Coordinates of C-alpha atoms and ligand atoms in Angstrom, one line a residue:
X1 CA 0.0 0.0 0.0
X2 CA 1.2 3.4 -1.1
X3 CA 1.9 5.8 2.0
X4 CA -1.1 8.2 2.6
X5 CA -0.4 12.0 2.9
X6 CA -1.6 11.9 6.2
X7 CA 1.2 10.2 7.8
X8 CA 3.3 13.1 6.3
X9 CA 1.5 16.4 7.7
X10 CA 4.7 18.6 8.4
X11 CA 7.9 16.7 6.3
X12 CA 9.0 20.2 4.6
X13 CA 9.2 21.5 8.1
X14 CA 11.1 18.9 9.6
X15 CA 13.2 18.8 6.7
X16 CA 14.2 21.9 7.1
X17 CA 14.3 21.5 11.5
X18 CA 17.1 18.4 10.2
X19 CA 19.0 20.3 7.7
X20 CA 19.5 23.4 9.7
X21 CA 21.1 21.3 12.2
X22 CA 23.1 19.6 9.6
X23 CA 21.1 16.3 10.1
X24 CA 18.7 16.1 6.7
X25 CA 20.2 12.6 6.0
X26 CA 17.9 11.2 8.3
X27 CA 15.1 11.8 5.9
X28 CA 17.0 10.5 2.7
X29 CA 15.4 7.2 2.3
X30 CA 12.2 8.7 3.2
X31 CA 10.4 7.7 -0.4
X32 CA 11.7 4.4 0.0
X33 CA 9.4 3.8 3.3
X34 CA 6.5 2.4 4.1
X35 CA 3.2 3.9 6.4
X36 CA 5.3 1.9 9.5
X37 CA 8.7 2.8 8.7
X38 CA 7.6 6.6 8.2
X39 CA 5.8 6.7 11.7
X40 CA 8.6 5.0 13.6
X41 CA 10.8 7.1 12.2
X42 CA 8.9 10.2 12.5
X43 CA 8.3 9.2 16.4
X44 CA 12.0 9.1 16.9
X45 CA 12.8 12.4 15.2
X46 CA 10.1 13.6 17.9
X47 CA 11.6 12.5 20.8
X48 CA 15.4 14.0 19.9
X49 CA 15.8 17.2 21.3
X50 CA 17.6 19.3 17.9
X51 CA 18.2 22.3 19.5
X52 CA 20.4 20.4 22.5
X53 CA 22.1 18.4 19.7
X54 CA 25.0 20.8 17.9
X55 CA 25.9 21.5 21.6
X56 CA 26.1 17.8 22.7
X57 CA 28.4 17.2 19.2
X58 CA 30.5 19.8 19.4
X59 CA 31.5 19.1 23.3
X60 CA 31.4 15.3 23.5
X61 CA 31.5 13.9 19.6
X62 CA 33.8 16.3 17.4
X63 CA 35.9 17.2 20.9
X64 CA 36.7 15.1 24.0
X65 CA 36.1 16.6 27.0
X66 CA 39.0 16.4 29.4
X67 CA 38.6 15.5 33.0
X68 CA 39.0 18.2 35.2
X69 CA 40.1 17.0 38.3
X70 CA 38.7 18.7 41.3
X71 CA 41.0 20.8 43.3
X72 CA 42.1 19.5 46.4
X73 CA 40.6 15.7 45.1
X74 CA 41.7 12.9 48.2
X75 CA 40.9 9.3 48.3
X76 CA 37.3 9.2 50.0
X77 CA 37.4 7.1 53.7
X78 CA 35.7 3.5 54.0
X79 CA 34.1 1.8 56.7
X80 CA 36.7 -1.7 56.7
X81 CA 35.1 -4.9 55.6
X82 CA 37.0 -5.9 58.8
X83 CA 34.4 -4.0 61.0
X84 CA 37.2 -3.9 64.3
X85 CA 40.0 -2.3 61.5
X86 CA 40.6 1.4 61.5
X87 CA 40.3 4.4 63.0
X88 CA 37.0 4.6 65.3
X89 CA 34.1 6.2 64.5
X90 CA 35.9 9.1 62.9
X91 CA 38.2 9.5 66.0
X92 CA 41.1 10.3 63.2
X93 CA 39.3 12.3 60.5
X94 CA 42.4 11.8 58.0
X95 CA 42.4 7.9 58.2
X96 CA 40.7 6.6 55.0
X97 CA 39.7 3.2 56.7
X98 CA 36.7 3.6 59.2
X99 CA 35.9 1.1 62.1
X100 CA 32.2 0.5 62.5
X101 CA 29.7 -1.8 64.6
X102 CA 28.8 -4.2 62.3
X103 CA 26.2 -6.0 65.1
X104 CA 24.1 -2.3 65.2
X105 CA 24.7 -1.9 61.3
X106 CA 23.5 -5.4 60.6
X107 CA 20.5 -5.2 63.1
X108 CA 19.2 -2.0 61.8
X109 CA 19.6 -2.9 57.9
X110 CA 17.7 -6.2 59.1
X111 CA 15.1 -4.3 60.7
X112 CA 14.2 -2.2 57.4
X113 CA 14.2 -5.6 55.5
X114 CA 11.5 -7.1 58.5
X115 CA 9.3 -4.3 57.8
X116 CA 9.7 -4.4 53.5
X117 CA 11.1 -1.0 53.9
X118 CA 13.9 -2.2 51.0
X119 CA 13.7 -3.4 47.3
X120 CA 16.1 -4.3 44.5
X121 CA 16.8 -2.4 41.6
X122 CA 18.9 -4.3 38.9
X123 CA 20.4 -2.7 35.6
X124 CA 20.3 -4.8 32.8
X125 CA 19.7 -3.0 30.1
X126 CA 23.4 -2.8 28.6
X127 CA 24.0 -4.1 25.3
X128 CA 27.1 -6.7 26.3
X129 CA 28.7 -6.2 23.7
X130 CA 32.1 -7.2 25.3
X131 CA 30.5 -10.6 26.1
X132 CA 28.9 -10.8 22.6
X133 CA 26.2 -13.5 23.7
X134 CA 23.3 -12.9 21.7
X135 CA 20.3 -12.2 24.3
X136 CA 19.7 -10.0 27.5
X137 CA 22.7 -10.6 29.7
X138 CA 20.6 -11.5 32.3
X139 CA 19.8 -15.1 30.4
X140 CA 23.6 -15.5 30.3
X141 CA 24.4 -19.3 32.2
X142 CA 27.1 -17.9 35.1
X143 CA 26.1 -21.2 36.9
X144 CA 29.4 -23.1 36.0
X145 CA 28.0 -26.1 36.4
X146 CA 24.1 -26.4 35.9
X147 CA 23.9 -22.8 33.7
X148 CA 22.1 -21.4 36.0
X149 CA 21.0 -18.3 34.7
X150 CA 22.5 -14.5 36.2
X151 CA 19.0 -13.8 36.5
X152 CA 18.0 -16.9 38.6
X153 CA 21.0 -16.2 40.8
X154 CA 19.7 -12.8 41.7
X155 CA 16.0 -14.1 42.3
X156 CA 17.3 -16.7 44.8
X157 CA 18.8 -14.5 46.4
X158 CA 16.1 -12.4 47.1
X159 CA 13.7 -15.2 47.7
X160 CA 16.0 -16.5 50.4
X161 CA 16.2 -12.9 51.8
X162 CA 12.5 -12.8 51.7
X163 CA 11.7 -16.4 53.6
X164 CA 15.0 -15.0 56.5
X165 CA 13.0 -11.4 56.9
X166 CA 9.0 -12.9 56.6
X167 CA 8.8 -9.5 54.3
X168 CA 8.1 -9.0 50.3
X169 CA 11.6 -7.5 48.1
X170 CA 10.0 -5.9 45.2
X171 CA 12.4 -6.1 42.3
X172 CA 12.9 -3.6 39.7
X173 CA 14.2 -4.9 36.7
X174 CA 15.7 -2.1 34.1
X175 CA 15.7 -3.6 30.5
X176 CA 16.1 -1.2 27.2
X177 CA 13.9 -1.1 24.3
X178 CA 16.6 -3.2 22.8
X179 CA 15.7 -6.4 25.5
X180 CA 12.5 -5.5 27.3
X181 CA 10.4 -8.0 25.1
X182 CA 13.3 -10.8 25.4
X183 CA 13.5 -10.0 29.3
X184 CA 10.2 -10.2 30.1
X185 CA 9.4 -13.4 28.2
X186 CA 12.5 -15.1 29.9
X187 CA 10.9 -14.8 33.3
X188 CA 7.8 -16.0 32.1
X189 CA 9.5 -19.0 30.9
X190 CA 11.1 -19.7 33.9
X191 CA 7.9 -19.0 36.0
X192 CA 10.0 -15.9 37.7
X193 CA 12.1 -18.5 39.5
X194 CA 9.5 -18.9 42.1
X195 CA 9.2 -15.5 43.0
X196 CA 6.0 -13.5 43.3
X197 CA 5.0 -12.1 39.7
X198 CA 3.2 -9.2 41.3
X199 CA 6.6 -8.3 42.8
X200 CA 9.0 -8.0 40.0
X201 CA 8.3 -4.9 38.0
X202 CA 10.3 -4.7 34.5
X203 CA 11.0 -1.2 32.8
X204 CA 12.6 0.2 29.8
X205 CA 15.7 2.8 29.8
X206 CA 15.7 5.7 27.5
X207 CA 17.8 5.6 24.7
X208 CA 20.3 7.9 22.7
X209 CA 21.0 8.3 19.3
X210 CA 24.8 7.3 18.5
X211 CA 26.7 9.3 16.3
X212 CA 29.4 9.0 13.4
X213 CA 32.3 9.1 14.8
X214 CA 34.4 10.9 11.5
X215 CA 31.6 13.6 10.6
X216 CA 29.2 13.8 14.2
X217 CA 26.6 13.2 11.9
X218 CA 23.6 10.9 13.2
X219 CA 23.7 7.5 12.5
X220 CA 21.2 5.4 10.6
X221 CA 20.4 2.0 11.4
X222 CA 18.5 1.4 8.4
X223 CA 17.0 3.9 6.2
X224 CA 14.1 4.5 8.4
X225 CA 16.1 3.8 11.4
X226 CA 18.0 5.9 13.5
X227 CA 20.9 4.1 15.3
X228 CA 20.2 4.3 19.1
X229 CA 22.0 2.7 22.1
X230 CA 20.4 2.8 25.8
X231 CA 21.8 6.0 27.9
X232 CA 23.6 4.4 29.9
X233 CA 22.9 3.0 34.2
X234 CA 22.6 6.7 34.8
X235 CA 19.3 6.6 32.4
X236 CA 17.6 4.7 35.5
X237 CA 17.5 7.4 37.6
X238 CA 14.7 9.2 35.4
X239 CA 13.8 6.1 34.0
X240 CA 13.1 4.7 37.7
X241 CA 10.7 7.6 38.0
X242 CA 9.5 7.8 34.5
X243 CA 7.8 4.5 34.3
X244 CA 6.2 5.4 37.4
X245 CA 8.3 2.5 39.6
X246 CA 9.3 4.8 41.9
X247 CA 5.8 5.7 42.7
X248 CA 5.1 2.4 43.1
X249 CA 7.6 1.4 45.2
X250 CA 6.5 3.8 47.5
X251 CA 3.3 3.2 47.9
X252 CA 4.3 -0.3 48.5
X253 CA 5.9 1.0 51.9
X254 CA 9.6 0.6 50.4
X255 CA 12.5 3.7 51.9
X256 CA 15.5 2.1 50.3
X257 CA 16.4 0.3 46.9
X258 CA 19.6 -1.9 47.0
X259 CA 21.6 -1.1 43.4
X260 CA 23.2 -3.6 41.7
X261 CA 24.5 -4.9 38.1
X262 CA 23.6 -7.8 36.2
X263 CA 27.1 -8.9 35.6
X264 CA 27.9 -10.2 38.8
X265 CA 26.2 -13.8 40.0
X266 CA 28.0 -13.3 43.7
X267 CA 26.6 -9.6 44.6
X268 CA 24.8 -9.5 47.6
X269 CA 21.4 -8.6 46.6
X270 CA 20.5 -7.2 50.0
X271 CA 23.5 -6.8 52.8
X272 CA 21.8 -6.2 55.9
X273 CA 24.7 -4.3 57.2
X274 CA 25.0 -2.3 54.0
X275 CA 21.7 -0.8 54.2
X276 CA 22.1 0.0 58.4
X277 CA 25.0 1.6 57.5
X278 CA 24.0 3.7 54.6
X279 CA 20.7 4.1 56.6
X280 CA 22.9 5.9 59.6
X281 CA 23.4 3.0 62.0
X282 CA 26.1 2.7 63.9
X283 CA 26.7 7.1 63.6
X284 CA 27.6 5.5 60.6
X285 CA 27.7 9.5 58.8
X286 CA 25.6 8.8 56.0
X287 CA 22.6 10.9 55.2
X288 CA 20.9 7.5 54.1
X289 CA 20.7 8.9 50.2
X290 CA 23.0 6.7 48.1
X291 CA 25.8 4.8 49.5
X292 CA 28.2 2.6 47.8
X293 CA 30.3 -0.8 48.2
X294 CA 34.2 -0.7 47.3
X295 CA 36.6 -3.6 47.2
X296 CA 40.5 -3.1 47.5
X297 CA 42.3 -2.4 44.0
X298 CA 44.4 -5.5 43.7
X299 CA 47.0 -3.1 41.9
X300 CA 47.4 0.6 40.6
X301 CA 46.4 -0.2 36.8
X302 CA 43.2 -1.9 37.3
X303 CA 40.8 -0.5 35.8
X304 CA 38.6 0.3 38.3
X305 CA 36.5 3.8 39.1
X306 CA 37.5 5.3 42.7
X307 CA 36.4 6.4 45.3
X308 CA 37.3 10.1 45.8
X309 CA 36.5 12.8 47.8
X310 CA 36.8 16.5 46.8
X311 CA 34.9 19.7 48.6
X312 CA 33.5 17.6 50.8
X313 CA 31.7 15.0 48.8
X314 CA 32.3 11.6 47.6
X315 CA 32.9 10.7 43.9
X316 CA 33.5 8.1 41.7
X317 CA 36.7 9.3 39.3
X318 CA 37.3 6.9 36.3
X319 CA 40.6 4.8 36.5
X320 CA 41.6 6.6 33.0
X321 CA 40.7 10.3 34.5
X322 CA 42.6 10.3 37.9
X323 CA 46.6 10.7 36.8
X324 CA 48.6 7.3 37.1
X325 CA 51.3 8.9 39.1
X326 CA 48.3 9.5 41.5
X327 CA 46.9 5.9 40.9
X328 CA 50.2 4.8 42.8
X329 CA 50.8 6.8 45.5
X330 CA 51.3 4.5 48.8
X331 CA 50.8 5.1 52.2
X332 CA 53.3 4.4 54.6
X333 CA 52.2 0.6 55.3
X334 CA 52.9 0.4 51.2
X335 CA 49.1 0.2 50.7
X336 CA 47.1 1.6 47.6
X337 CA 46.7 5.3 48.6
X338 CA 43.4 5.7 45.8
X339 CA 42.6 1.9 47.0
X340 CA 38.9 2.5 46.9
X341 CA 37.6 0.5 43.5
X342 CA 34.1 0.7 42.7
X343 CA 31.9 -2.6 42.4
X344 CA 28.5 -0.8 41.1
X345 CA 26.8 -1.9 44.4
X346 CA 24.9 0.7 45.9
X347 CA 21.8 1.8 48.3
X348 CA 19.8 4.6 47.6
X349 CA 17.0 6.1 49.4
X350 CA 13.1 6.0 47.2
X351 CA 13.4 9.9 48.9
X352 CA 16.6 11.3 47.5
X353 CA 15.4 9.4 44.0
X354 CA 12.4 11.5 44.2
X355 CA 14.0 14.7 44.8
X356 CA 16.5 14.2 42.0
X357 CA 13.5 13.7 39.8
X358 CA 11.6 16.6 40.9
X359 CA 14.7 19.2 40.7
X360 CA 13.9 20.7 37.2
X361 CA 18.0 21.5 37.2
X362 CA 18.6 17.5 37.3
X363 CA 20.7 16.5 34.8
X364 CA 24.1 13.9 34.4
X365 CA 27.4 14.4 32.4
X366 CA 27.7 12.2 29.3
X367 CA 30.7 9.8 29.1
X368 CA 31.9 9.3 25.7
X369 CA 32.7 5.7 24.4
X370 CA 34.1 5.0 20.8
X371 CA 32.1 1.6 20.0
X372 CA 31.9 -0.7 17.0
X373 CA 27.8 0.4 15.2
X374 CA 26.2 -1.4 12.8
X375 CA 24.3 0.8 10.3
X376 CA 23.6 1.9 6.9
X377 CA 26.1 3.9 4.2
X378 CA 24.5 7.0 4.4
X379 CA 24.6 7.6 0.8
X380 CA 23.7 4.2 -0.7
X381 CA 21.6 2.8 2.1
X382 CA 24.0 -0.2 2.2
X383 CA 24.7 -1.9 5.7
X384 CA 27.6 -1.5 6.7
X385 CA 29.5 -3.8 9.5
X386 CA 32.6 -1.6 10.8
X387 CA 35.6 -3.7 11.9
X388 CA 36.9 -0.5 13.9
X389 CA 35.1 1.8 15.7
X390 CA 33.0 4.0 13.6
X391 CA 30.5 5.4 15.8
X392 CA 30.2 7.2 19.3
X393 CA 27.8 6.0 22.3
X394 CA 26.7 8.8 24.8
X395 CA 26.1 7.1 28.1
X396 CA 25.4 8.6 31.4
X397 CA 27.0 6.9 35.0
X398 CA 25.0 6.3 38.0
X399 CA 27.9 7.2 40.2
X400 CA 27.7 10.4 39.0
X401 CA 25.0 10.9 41.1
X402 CA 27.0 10.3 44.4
X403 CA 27.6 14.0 44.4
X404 CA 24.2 15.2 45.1
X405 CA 24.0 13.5 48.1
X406 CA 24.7 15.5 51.6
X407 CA 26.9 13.1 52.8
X408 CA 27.6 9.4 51.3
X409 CA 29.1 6.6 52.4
X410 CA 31.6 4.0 51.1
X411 CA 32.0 -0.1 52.8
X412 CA 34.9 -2.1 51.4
X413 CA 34.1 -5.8 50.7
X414 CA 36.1 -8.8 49.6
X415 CA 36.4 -9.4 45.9
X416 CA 36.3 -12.8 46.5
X417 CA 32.9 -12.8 48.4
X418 CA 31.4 -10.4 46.6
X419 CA 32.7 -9.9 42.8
X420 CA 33.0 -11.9 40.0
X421 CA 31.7 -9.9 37.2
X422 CA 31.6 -11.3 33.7
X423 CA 31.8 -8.6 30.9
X424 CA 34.3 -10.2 28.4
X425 CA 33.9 -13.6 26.6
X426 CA 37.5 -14.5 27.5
X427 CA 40.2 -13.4 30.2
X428 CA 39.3 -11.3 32.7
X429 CA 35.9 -10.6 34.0
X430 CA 34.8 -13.3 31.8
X431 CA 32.6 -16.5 32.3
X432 CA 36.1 -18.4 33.4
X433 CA 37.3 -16.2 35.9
X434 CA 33.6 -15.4 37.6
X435 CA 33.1 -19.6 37.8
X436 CA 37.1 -19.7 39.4
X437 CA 36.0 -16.8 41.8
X438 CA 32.7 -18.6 42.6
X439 CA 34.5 -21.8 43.3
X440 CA 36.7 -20.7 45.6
X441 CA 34.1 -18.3 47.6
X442 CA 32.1 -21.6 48.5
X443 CA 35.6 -23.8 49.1
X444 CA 36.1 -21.0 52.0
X445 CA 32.9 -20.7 53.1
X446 CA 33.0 -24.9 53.2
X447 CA 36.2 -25.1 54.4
X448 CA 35.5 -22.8 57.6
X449 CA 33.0 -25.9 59.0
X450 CA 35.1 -28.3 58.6
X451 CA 34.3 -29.6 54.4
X452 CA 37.7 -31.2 53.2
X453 CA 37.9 -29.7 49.5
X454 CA 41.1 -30.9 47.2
X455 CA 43.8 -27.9 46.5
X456 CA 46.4 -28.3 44.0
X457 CA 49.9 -27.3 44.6
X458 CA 49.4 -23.9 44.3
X459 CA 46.6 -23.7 47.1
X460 CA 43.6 -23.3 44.5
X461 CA 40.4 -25.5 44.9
X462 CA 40.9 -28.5 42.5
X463 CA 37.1 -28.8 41.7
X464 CA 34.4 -26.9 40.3
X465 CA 31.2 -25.9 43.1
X466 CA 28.2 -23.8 42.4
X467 CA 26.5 -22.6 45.3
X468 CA 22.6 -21.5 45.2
X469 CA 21.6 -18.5 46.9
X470 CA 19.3 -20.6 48.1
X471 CA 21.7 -23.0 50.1
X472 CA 24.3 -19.3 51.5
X473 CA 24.1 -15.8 50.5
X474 CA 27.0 -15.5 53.4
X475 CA 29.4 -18.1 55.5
X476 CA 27.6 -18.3 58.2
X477 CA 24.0 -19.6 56.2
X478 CA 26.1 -22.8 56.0
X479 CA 26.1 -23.5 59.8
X480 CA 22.3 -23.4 59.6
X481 CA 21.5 -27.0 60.5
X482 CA 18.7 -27.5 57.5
X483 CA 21.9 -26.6 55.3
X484 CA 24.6 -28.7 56.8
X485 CA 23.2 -32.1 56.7
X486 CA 23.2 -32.2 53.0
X487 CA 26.7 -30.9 52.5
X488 CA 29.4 -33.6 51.7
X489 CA 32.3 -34.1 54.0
X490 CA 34.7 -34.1 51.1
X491 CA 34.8 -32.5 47.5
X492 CA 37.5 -34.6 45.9
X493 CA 39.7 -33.6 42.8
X494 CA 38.3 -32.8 39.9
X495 CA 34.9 -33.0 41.3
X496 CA 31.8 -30.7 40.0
X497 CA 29.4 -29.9 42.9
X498 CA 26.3 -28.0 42.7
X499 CA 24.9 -27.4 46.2
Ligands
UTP1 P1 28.5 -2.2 31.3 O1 29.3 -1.0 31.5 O2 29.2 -3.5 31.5 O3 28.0 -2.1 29.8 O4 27.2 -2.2 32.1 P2 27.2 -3.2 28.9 O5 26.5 -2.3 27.9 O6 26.4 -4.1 29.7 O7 28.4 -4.0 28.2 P3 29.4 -3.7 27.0 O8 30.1 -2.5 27.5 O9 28.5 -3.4 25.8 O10 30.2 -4.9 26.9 C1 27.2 -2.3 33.5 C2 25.8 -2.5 34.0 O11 25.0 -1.4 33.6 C3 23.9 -1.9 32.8 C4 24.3 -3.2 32.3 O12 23.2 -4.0 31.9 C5 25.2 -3.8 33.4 O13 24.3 -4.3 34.4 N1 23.6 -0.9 31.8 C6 24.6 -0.4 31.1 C7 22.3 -0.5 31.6 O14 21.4 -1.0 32.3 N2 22.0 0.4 30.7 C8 23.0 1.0 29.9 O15 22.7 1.8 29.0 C9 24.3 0.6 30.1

């Protein structure tokens, strides 16, 4: 069917909108359309704000900005994952470790969690493209042994929180436009793990259009297609709010959503202690607005964001924006000065969500990332598949949110019981190195009650174990007698254990 005139009211006028701002090849293929194409495409051109766009191109796509670090910038302190390490409670104000009373931490964030005062929030709406597994990232196996999908691991986790606290964990699930469909089907496939339907609420990001990397120019995805990617984990702050989850969460009694990434099959999705702290147990400091988990850098280069503090507040500077020579600057004991890596684990309070949302003046820097995107010769309308980086994503970073808040806090944790991210297909961060990690978190955590597990000669477990969230979520759940009598005395070499 030929396109009607009706779905073309204003075209000279948006031409001309386009071409002023030096983007009419948007509209090229435009007689090559159908009635579909020509509304999608006209929706899209709607939702782009052109008179931001020459500004965003100039500063981010044609230029790069460079990071200004902020006068006077010092590593930010840390309560210690050691709770009786450090200086006490802020007795030394220049001592960068913290110790804290993990019993009144732990007792108040267990007290929110009786009274469904907490939910969790998980950002999956990142392409992967560093994993290059064809699917939500969410549906990727990270079980070593069974495949047990990163999302199941999450939702056991919270369904064992939920049986411990007697209390309902909402879940909010950010997808993209690019996954939502795939996301939401996969649950329903697997019956939501056994969780609650009516308690997991799924969401799309907004998106942004990527851009050429040689010209600035807007990319097309196909002739009535405008290349997009999602805007990045920042985008869930106004998406959060948007989609009206944040209203929802609130009305369903909940003061504190616990952050985390769907990368990572060992996070804690709720740590009891976490939330007292960043709740202001335990005179703790925090204003109870966003908080964050750190682990130790295991050595100046890795690529890690830190945890800084400058005029006051805490902020997360990108390992390539804070100066090497500062990267490895020791303290007297030979530790990591800037030791403070983020792990993307955070609390944040429904209330300092809403205000960020309401504050007209709201907005988050862009971060600028040169990425391989598929799209269409501008000219011809050919596809082209770039082998180098052609185009240029615009994302915006939760963290950079940490700078709103009166006063934030920052807990260390143990990479090995708490991070094993996979983000690359091979190396590290990758599907190997999480399953090693996870492996030797539950060889530990079997090891401490008395499990015999096989080590090879250089002291690493000699088996494979994958631990449900359902039998620990912490050491001690394996001393719960219900747990204990199923565990093996031994896990011999070469063994593969699925507990
Ligand atoms: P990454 O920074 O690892 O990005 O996301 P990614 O897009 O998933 O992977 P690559 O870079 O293409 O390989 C960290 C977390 O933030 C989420 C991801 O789903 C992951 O949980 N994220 C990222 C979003 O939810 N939206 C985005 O726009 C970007």
């Amino acid at each position: 069917m030929a396109p009607t005139a009706a779905a073309t009211p204003d075209l000279a006028a948006i031409r001309a909108r386009l071409e002023r701002v030096g983007h009419g090849h948007v509209l090229k293929f435009w007689d090559r359309l159908g009635v579909a194409e020509r509304r999608a495409l006209l929706g899209q051109i709607d939702r782009i704000d052109w008179a931001a766009l020459p500004g965003l191109i100039d500063k981010y796509v044609k230029d790069k900005p460079v990071f200004a670090l902020p006068d006077g910038v010092e590593p930010a302190p840390f309560f210690s994952a050691d709770p009786t390490q450090g200086a006490a409670g802020g007795s030394d104000a220049a001592a960068l470790r913290r110790s804290w009373d993990a019993g009144a931490a732990r007792a108040a964030g267990e007290d929110l969690l009786r009274r469904g005062k907490v939910a969790c929030f998980t950002v999956a709406g990142g392409q992967g493209s560093r994993l290059g597994y064809d699917g939500p990232k969410g549906c990727y196996p990270g079980g070593a042994i069974t495949g047990r999908p990163l999302f199941q691991f999450f939702a056991e986790g919270i369904l064992a929180a939920q049986r411990r606290y007697g209390a309902p964990i909402p879940w909010a699930i950010m997808t993209s436009p690019l996954n939502h469909d795939a996301t939401v089907a996969f649950f329903g496939e697997h019956k939501h793990f056994g969780l609650d339907p009516a308690h997991v609420v799924y969401f799309p990001q907004g998106v942004m259009a990527s851009f050429d990397r040689a010209t600035g120019r807007l990319l097309m995805a196909a002739p009535g297609e405008i290349a997009t990617n999602p805007d990045g984990h920042g985008g869930s702050i106004t998406a959060l709010h948007r989609s009206g989850t944040l209203d929802r969460l609130g009305e369903a009694g909940v003061e504190h959503v616990s952050y985390f990434q769907v990368d990572n099959p060992i996070v804690r999705v709720v740590d009891p202690a976490f939330l007292g702290l960043h709740a202001g147990a335990a005179g703790s400091g925090s204003s109870g607005e966003m908080s964050s988990k750190m682990i130790a850098k295991a050595y100046a280069e890795e690529k890690l964001g830190l945890f800084c503090r400058a005029g006051g507040k805490v902020q997360v500077i990108e390992y390539s924006d804070l100066p090497m020579e500062r990267q490895r600057e020791t303290l007297p004991d030979g530790s990591l000065r800037f030791l403070a890596g983020s792990v993307a684990v955070h609390a944040m309070s429904v209330e300092f969500l809403r205000r960020l949302n309401e504050d007209a003046a709201f907005d988050l820097p862009y971060h600028r990332a040169d990425k391989k995107i598929a799209c269409i010769d501008p000219d011809t309308g050919e596809p082209i598949e770039p082998r180098e980086p052609n185009g240029v994503k615009l994302e915006r970073f939760v963290f950079d949110a940490l700078p709103m808040c009166r006063a934030s806090i920052v807990l260390e944790t143990l990479r090995r019981e708490e991070f094993a991210p996979i983000k690359n297909a091979e190396g590290v961060d990758s599907p190997a190195s999480s399953a090693r990690i996870q492996t030797e978190r539950a060889a530990a955590w079997l090891e401490r009650i008395g499990v015999k597990v096989a080590r090879n000669s250089t002291g690493e477990a000699d088996c494979v174990i994958e631990l449900s969230p359902l039998t620990a979520c912490e050491a001690g759940d394996l001393e719960r007698v219900e747990v204990r009598t199923n565990l093996p005395a031994r896990i011999g070499s070469g063994e593969r254990v699925v507990l």
